[in-house]
Amino acid sequence: MYREVREYTASHHVTLVAVSKTRSVDQIMALYHMGQRVFGENRVQELMDKKDLLPQDIQWHLIGHLQKNKVKYIAPFITMIHSVDSLDLLQSIDRESAKNHRVTDVLLQLFIATEETKFGLDIAETHAILEECRRTPLTHVRIRGVMGMASLTEDVAQIRHEFRSLRLSFDDLKKHYFTDIASFDQISMGMSGDYRLAIEEGSTMVRIGSALFS
Ligand SMILES: *Cc1c(COP(=O)(O)O)cnc(C)c1O
């Protein structure tokens, strides 16, 4: 399925993050040989275990919940962190990135699903974080946009509604904090089961695992 998904996302100018959690080095290399360079992992330990066994030109994205005390392990190399869900975490990423003389691209993870199990900020918390960043700018993170996960449901209208709400939140944040900042330009939404829907609703970056490896 990899080539199909890649063609579809490329034709829509959407970045394909190949989610390689639970996949072996050989499975990842198979996609690498077909040209894939952007991979996503959701756990720091698993990412660290695999990274050194794989080519250096892979761009790694951290897509799962991140604990502050683990930021130091990934700060030297991570390309993007999709899962920023607190000011504390954002400040840790800023500090660890500064130590490594890097600026790390991050997304704010917004809660859009109806389930209680998923991580993420509500819109008020997101505004509070961005107000604080306005008062005290962070120099070693670049906030590139938002990320969200839709509910695990078959209800297409519900999923569409959740993706649309993330898009509207992105527009709202852009207007308030990033009007002249072209780098606030990413909406990470869409997985194997719902990426076409997500792209219809304005996704710029999809995180796809199972559909690529089947
Ligand atoms: C596993 C995972 C994905 C990919 O899910 P698939 O259904 O396998 O495509 C996307 N985003 C996050 C945060 C994940 O943990």
mmCIF file of C-alpha atoms and ligand atoms in Angstrom, residues 17-23 40-43 62-65 82-83 109 118 147-149 152 188 190-195 206-213, ligand 1:
data_model
loop_
_atom_site.group_PDB
_atom_site.id
_atom_site.type_symbol
_atom_site.label_atom_id
_atom_site.label_comp_id
_atom_site.label_asym_id
_atom_site.label_seq_id
_atom_site.Cartn_x
_atom_site.Cartn_y
_atom_site.Cartn_z
ATOM 1 C CA VAL A 17 4.885 10.653 8.178
ATOM 2 C CA ALA A 18 5.388 6.876 8.072
ATOM 3 C CA VAL A 19 4.515 5.646 11.553
ATOM 4 C CA SER A 20 7.019 2.893 12.290
ATOM 5 C CA LYS A 21 6.146 2.033 15.905
ATOM 6 C CA THR A 22 6.316 -1.734 16.510
ATOM 7 C CA ARG A 23 7.926 -2.219 13.056
ATOM 8 C CA GLY A 40 7.252 8.779 13.236
ATOM 9 C CA GLU A 41 7.567 6.917 16.518
ATOM 10 C CA ASN A 42 5.362 7.285 19.569
ATOM 11 C CA ARG A 43 7.726 6.093 22.317
ATOM 12 C CA LEU A 62 7.895 12.059 17.827
ATOM 13 C CA ILE A 63 4.124 11.649 17.645
ATOM 14 C CA GLY A 64 3.209 10.127 21.021
ATOM 15 C CA HIS A 65 2.887 11.508 24.525
ATOM 16 C CA HIS A 82 3.802 16.585 17.375
ATOM 17 C CA SER A 83 2.628 16.048 20.929
ATOM 18 C CA GLN A 109 -1.604 18.734 20.369
ATOM 19 C CA LYS A 118 -6.581 10.940 24.440
ATOM 20 C CA MET A 147 -1.919 18.116 15.832
ATOM 21 C CA GLY A 148 -5.042 16.172 16.680
ATOM 22 C CA MET A 149 -6.477 12.660 16.751
ATOM 23 C CA LEU A 152 -12.084 5.894 17.194
ATOM 24 C CA SER A 188 -1.114 17.155 11.552
ATOM 25 C CA GLY A 190 -5.225 11.787 9.617
ATOM 26 C CA MET A 191 -4.170 8.160 10.165
ATOM 27 C CA SER A 192 -4.628 4.936 8.179
ATOM 28 C CA GLY A 193 -8.401 4.854 8.527
ATOM 29 C CA ASP A 194 -9.214 8.508 8.030
ATOM 30 C CA TYR A 195 -6.425 10.266 6.132
ATOM 31 C CA VAL A 206 -0.739 12.700 7.880
ATOM 32 C CA ARG A 207 0.614 10.081 10.300
ATOM 33 C CA ILE A 208 0.075 6.673 8.736
ATOM 34 C CA GLY A 209 1.207 3.307 10.060
ATOM 35 C CA SER A 210 -0.778 0.137 9.404
ATOM 36 C CA ALA A 211 -1.884 1.077 5.868
ATOM 37 C CA LEU A 212 1.762 1.380 4.752
ATOM 38 C CA PHE A 213 2.994 -1.886 6.153
HETATM 39 C C1 LIG B 1 -0.031 4.730 15.809
HETATM 40 C C2 LIG B 1 -0.286 6.164 15.569
HETATM 41 C C3 LIG B 1 -0.646 6.635 14.294
HETATM 42 C C4 LIG B 1 -0.826 5.728 13.094
HETATM 43 O O1 LIG B 1 -1.913 4.881 13.243
HETATM 44 P P1 LIG B 1 -2.342 3.885 12.056
HETATM 45 O O2 LIG B 1 -3.787 3.639 12.322
HETATM 46 O O3 LIG B 1 -1.499 2.664 12.192
HETATM 47 O O4 LIG B 1 -2.137 4.571 10.760
HETATM 48 C C5 LIG B 1 -0.835 7.996 14.140
HETATM 49 N N1 LIG B 1 -0.684 8.861 15.154
HETATM 50 C C6 LIG B 1 -0.339 8.458 16.390
HETATM 51 C C7 LIG B 1 -0.194 9.477 17.471
HETATM 52 C C8 LIG B 1 -0.123 7.102 16.637
HETATM 53 O O5 LIG B 1 0.214 6.695 17.876
#
